[in-house]
mmCIF file of C-alpha atoms and ligand atoms in Angstrom:
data_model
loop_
_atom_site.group_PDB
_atom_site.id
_atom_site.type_symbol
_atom_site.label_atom_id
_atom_site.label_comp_id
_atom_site.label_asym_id
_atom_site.label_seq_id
_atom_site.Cartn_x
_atom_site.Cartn_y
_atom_site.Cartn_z
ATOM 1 C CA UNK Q 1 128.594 69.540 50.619
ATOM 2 C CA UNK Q 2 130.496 66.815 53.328
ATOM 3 C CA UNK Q 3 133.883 66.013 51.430
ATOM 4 C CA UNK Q 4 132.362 62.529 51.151
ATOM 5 C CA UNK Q 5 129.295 60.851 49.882
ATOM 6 C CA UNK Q 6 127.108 58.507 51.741
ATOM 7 C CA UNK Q 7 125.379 55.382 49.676
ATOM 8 C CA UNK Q 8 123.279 53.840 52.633
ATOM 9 C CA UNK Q 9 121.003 50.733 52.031
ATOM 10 C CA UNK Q 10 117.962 50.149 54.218
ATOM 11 C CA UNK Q 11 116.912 46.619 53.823
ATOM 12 C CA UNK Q 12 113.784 46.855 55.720
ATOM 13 C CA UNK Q 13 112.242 43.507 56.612
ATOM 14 C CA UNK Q 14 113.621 41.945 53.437
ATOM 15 C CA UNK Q 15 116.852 39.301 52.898
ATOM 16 C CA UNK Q 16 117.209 36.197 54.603
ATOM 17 C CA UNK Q 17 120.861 34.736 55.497
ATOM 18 C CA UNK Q 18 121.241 32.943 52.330
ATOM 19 C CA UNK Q 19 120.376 35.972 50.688
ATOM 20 C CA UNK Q 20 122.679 37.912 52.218
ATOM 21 C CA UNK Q 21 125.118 36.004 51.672
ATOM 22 C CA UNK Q 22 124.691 36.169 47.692
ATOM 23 C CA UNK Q 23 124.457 39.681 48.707
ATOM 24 C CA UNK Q 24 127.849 40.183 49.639
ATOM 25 C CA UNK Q 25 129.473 37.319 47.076
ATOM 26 C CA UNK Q 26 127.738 39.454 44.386
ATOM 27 C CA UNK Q 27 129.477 42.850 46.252
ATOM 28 C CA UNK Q 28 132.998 42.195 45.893
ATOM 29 C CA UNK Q 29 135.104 44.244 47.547
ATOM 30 C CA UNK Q 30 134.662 47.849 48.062
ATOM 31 C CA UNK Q 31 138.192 49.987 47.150
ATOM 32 C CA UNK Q 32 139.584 51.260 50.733
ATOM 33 C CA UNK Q 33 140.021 54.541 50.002
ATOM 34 C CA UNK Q 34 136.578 55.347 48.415
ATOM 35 C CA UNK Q 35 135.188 58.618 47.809
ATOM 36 C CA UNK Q 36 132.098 57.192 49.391
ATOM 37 C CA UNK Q 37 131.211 55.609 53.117
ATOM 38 C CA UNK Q 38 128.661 52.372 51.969
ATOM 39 C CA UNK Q 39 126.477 51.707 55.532
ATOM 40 C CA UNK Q 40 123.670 48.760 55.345
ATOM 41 C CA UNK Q 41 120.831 48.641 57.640
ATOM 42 C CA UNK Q 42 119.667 45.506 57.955
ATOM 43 C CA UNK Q 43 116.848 43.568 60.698
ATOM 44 C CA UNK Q 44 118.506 44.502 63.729
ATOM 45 C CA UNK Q 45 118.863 40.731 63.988
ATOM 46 C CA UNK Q 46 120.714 40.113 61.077
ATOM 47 C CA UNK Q 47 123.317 43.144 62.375
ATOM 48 C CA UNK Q 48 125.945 40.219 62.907
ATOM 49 C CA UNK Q 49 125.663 39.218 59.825
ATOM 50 C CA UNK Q 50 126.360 41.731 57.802
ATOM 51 C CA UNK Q 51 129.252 43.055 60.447
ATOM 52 C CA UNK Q 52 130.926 39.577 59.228
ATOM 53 C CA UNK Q 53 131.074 40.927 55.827
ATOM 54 C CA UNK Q 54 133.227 43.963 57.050
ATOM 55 C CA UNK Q 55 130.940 46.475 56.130
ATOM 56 C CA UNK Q 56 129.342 49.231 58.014
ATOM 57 C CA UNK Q 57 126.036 48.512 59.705
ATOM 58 C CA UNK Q 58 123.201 50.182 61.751
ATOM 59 C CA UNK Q 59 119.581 49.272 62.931
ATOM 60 C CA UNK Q 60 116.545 50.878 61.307
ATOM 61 C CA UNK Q 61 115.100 51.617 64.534
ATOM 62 C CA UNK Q 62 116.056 52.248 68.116
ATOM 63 C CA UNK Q 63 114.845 52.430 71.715
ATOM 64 C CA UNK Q 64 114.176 55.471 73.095
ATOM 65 C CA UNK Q 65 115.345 53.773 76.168
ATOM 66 C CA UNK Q 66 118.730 52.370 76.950
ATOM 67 C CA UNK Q 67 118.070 49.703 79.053
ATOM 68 C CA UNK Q 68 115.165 47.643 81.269
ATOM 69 C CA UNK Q 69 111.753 46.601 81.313
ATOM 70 C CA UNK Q 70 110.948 47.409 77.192
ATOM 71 C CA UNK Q 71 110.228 43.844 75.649
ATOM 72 C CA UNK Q 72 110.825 43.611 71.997
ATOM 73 C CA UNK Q 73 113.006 47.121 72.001
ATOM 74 C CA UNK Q 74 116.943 47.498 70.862
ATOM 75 C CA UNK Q 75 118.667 49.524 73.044
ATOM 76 C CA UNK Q 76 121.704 52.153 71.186
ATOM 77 C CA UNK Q 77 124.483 50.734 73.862
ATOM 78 C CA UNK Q 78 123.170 47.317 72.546
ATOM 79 C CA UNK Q 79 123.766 48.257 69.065
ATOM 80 C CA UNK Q 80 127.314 50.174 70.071
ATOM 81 C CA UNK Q 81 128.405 46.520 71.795
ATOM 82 C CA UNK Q 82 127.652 44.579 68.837
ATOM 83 C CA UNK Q 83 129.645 47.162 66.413
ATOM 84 C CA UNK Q 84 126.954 48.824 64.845
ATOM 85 C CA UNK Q 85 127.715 52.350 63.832
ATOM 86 C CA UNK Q 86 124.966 54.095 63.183
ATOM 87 C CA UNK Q 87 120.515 54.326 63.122
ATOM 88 C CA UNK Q 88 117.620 55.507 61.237
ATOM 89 C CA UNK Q 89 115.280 57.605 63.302
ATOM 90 C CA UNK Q 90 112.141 58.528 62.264
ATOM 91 C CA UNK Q 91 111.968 56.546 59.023
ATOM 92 C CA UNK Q 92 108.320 57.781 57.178
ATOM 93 C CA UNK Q 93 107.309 53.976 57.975
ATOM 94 C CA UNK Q 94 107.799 53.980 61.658
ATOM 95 C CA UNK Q 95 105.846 57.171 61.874
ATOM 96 C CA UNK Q 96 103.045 56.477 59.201
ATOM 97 C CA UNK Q 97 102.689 52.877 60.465
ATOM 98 C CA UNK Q 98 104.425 52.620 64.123
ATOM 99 C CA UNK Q 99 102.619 56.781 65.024
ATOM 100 C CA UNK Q 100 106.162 57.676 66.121
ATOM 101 C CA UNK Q 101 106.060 61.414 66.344
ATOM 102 C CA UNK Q 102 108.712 64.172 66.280
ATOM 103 C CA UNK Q 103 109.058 64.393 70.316
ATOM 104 C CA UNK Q 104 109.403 60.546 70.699
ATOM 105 C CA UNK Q 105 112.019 60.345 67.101
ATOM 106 C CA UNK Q 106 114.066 63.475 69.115
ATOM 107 C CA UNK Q 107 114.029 61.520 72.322
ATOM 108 C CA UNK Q 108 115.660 58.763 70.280
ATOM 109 C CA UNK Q 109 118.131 60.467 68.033
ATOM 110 C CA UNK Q 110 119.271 62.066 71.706
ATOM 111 C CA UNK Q 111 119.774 58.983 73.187
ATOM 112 C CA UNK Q 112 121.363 57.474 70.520
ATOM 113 C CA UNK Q 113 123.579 60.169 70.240
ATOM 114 C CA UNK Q 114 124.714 60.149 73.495
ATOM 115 C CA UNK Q 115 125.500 56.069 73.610
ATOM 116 C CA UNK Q 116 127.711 56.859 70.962
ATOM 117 C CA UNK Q 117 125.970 55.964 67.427
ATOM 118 C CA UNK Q 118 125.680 58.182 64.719
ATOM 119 C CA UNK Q 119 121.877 59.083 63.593
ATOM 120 C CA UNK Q 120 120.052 59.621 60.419
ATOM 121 C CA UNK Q 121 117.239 61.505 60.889
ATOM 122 C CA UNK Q 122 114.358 60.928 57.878
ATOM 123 C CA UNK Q 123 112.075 63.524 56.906
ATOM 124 C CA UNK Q 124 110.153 63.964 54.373
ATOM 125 C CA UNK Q 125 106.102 65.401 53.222
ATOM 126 C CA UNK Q 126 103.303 63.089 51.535
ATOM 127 C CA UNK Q 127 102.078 63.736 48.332
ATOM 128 C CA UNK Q 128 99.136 65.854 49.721
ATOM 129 C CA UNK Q 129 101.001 67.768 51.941
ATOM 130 C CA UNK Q 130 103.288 68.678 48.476
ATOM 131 C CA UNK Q 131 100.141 69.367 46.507
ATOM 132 C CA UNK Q 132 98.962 71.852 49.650
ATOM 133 C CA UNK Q 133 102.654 73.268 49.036
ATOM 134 C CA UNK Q 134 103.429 72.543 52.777
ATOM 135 C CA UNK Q 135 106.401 70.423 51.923
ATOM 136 C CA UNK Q 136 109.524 72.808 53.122
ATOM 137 C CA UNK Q 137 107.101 73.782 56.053
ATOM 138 C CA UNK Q 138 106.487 70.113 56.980
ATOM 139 C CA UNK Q 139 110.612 68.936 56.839
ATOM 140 C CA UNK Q 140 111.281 72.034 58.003
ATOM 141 C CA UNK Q 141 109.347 71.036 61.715
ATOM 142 C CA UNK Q 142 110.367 67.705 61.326
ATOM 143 C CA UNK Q 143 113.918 68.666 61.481
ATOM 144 C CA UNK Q 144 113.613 70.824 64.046
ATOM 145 C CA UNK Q 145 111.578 69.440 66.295
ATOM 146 C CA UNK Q 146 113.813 65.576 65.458
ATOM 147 C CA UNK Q 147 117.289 68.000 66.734
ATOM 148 C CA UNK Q 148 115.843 69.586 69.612
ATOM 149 C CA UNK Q 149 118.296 69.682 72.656
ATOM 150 C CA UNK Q 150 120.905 68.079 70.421
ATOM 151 C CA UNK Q 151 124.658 68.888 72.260
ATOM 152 C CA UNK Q 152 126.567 70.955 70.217
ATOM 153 C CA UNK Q 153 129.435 68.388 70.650
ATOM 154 C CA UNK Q 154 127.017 65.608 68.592
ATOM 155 C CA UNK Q 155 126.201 67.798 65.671
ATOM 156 C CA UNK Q 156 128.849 65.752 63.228
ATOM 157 C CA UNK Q 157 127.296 62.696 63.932
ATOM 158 C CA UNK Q 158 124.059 63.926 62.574
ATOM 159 C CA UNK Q 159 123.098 63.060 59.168
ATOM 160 C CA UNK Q 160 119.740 64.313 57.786
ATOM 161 C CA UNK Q 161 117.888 61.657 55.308
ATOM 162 C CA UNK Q 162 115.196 63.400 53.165
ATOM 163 C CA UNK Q 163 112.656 61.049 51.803
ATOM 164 C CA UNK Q 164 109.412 62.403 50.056
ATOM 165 C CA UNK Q 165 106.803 59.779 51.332
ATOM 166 C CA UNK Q 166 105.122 59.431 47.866
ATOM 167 C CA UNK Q 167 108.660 58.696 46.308
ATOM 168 C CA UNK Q 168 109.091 55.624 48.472
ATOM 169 C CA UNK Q 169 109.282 52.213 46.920
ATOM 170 C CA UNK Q 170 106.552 53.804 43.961
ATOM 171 C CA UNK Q 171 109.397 54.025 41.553
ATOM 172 C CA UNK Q 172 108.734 57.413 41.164
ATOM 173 C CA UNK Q 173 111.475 59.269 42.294
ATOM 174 C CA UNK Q 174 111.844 63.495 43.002
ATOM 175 C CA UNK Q 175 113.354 65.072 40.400
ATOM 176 C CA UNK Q 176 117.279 65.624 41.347
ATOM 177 C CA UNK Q 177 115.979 69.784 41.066
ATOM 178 C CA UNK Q 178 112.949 68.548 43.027
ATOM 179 C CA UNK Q 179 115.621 67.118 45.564
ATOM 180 C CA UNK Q 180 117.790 69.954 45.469
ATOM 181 C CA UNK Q 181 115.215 72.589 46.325
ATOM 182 C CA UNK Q 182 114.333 70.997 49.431
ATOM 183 C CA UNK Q 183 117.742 69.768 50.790
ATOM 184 C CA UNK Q 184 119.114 73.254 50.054
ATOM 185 C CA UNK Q 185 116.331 74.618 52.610
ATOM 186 C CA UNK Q 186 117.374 71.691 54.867
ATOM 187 C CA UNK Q 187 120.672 73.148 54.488
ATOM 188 C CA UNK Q 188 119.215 76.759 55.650
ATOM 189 C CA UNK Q 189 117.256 75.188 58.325
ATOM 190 C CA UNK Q 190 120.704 73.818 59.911
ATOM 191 C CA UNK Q 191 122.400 77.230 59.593
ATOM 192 C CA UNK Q 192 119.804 78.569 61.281
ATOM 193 C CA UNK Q 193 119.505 75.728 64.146
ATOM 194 C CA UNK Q 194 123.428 75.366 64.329
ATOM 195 C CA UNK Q 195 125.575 77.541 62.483
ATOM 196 C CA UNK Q 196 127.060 77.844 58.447
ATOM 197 C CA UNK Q 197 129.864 75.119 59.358
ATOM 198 C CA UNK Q 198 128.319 73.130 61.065
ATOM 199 C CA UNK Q 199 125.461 73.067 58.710
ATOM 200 C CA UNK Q 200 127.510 72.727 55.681
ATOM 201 C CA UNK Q 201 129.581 69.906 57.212
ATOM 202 C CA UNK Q 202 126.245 67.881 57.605
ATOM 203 C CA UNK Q 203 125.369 65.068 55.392
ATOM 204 C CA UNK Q 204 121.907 65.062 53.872
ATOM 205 C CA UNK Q 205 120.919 62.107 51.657
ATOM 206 C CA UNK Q 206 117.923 61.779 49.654
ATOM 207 C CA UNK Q 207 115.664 58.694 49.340
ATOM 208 C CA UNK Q 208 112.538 57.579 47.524
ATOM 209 C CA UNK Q 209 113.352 55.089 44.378
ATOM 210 C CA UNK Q 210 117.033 55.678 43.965
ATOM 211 C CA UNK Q 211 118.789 53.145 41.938
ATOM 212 C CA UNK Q 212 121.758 52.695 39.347
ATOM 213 C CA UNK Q 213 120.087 54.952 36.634
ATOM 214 C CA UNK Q 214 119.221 57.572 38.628
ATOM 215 C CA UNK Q 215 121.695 57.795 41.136
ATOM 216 C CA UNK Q 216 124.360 59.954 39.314
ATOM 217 C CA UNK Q 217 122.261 63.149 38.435
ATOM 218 C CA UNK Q 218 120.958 62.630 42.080
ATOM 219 C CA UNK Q 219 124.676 62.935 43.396
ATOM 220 C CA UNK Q 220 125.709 66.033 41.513
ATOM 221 C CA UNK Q 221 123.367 68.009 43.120
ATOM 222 C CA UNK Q 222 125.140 70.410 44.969
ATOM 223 C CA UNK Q 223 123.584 69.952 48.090
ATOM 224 C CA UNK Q 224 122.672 65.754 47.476
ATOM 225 C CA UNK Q 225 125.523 64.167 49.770
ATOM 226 C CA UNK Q 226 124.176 60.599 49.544
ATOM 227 C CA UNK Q 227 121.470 58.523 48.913
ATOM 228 C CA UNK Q 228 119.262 56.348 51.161
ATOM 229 C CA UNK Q 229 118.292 53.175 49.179
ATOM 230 C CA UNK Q 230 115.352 50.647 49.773
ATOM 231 C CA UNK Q 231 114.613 48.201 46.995
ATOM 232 C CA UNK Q 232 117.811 48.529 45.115
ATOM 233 C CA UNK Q 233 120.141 48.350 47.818
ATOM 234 C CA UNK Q 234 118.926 44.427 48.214
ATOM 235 C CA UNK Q 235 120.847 42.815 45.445
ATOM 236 C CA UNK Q 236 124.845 43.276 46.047
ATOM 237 C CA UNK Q 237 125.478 44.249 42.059
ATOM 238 C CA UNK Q 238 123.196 47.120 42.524
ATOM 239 C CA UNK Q 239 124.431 48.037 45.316
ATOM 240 C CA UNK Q 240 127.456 48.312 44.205
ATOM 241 C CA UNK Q 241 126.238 50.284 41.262
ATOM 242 C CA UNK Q 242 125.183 53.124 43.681
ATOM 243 C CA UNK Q 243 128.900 52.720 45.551
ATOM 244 C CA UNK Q 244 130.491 52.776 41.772
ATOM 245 C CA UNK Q 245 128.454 55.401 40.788
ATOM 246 C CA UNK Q 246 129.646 58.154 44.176
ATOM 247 C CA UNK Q 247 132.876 57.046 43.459
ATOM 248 C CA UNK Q 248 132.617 58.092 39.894
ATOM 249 C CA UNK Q 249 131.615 61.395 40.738
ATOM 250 C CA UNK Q 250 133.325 64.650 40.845
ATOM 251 C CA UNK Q 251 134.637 66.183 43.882
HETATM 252 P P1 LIG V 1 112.995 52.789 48.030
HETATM 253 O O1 LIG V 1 114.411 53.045 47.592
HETATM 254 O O2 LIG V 1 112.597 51.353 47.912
HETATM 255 O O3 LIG V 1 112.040 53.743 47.396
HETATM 256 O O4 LIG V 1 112.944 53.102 49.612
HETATM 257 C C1 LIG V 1 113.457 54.290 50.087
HETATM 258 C C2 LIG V 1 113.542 54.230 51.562
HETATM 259 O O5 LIG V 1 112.530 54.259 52.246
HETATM 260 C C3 LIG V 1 114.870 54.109 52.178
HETATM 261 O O6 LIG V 1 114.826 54.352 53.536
#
């Protein structure tokens, strides 16, 4: 519902630099005035890297802390100084593998927020808490426990991700009605928190196996503003496939 689309890679703990830099040779150049914003988040420690390239970038993590005595954390003014522009908070990784819970993810997002990045907060049920039929109930908390306290003045730098767990890097991805049904109650769940503009001003993306042949019918979903990509977000032809593909659709 945003006027513009989001194609967002998350690299996870893939590329090296010599892959990233076949990356970008197979890229090309993006138009400039795109229909589409194309964000990678690569290991924080690769950030640089990509930057070079002239691309948007973010980290797939952040501290909850901004600076100090937290060995091995990144803080968000860290990220701000090197140029990044955005993070992921609450990816279904951190908080499967990492425990991260909703209080901790909302005491990052707020943070982050504040420092000056933008945030995408993931959501997003397993497959048993869809077969209990607790999915909208289970995104639903998510989300509003992740925007808790938010300032009203940092809702447009919000961007909701929603990523059913058991769509994640299984190739099976949500059906684009599947997807629609539950961003469109992510939609009414931000109306309620926030207010109709604000809520239909915020970008939600879905994630969970996205890639070139799927991506389109994904997009015209009326309430599908992006995607979130893993695996086919790693090799720069299909990633541009996803950019070529939110460029190619309608207004
Ligand atoms: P895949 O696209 O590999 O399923 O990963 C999705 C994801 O987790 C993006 O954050």
């Amino acid at each position: 519902m945003t006027h513009k689309y989001y194609i967002v890679g998350n690299w996870k703990m893939n590329q090296s630099l010599s892959e990233i830099s076949t990356f970008f040779k197979d890229l090309g150049t993006l138009p400039d005035n795109k229909k589409y914003e194309a964000w990678i988040a690569p290991q924080a420690i690769h950030l640089s890297k990509v930057l070079e390239n002239g691309i948007k970038a973010g980290a797939q993590n952040v501290s909850d802390n901004n600076t100090g005595a937290h060995t091995g954390e990144v803080s968000p003014s860290a990220l701000i100084d090197l140029g990044a522009e955005f993070t992921l908070v609450g990816h279904s990784e951190r908080r499967a593998i990492y425990k991260e819970d909703n209080d901790f993810i909302n005491r990052k997002l707020r943070l982050s927020l504040e420092k000056g990045l933008k945030v995408i907060l993931c959501c997003g049920e397993s497959l048993e808490e869809r077969e209990n039929g607790m999915t909208e109930s289970v995104v639903n908390r998510q989300i509003e426990l992740g925007l808790q306290d938010v300032h009203e003045a940092n809702r447009s730098d919000i961007i909701i991700a929603y990523e059913p767990v058991w769509a994640i890097g299984t190739g099976k991805t949500a059906s684009p009605s599947q997807a629609e049904d539950v961003h469109q109650s992510i939609r009414t769940k931000l109306i309620e928190l926030w207010n109709e503009e604000a809520a239909k001003e915020a970008a939600i993306l879905y994630g969970g196996s996205v890639k070139p042949s799927n991506v389109a019918e994904l997009l015209n979903q009326t309430n599908i503003d992006g995607a979130l990509v893993g695996g086919a977000s790693l090799k720069g032809a299909d990633f541009r496939a996803l950019c070529d593909a939110a460029e190619d659709q309608k207004e």
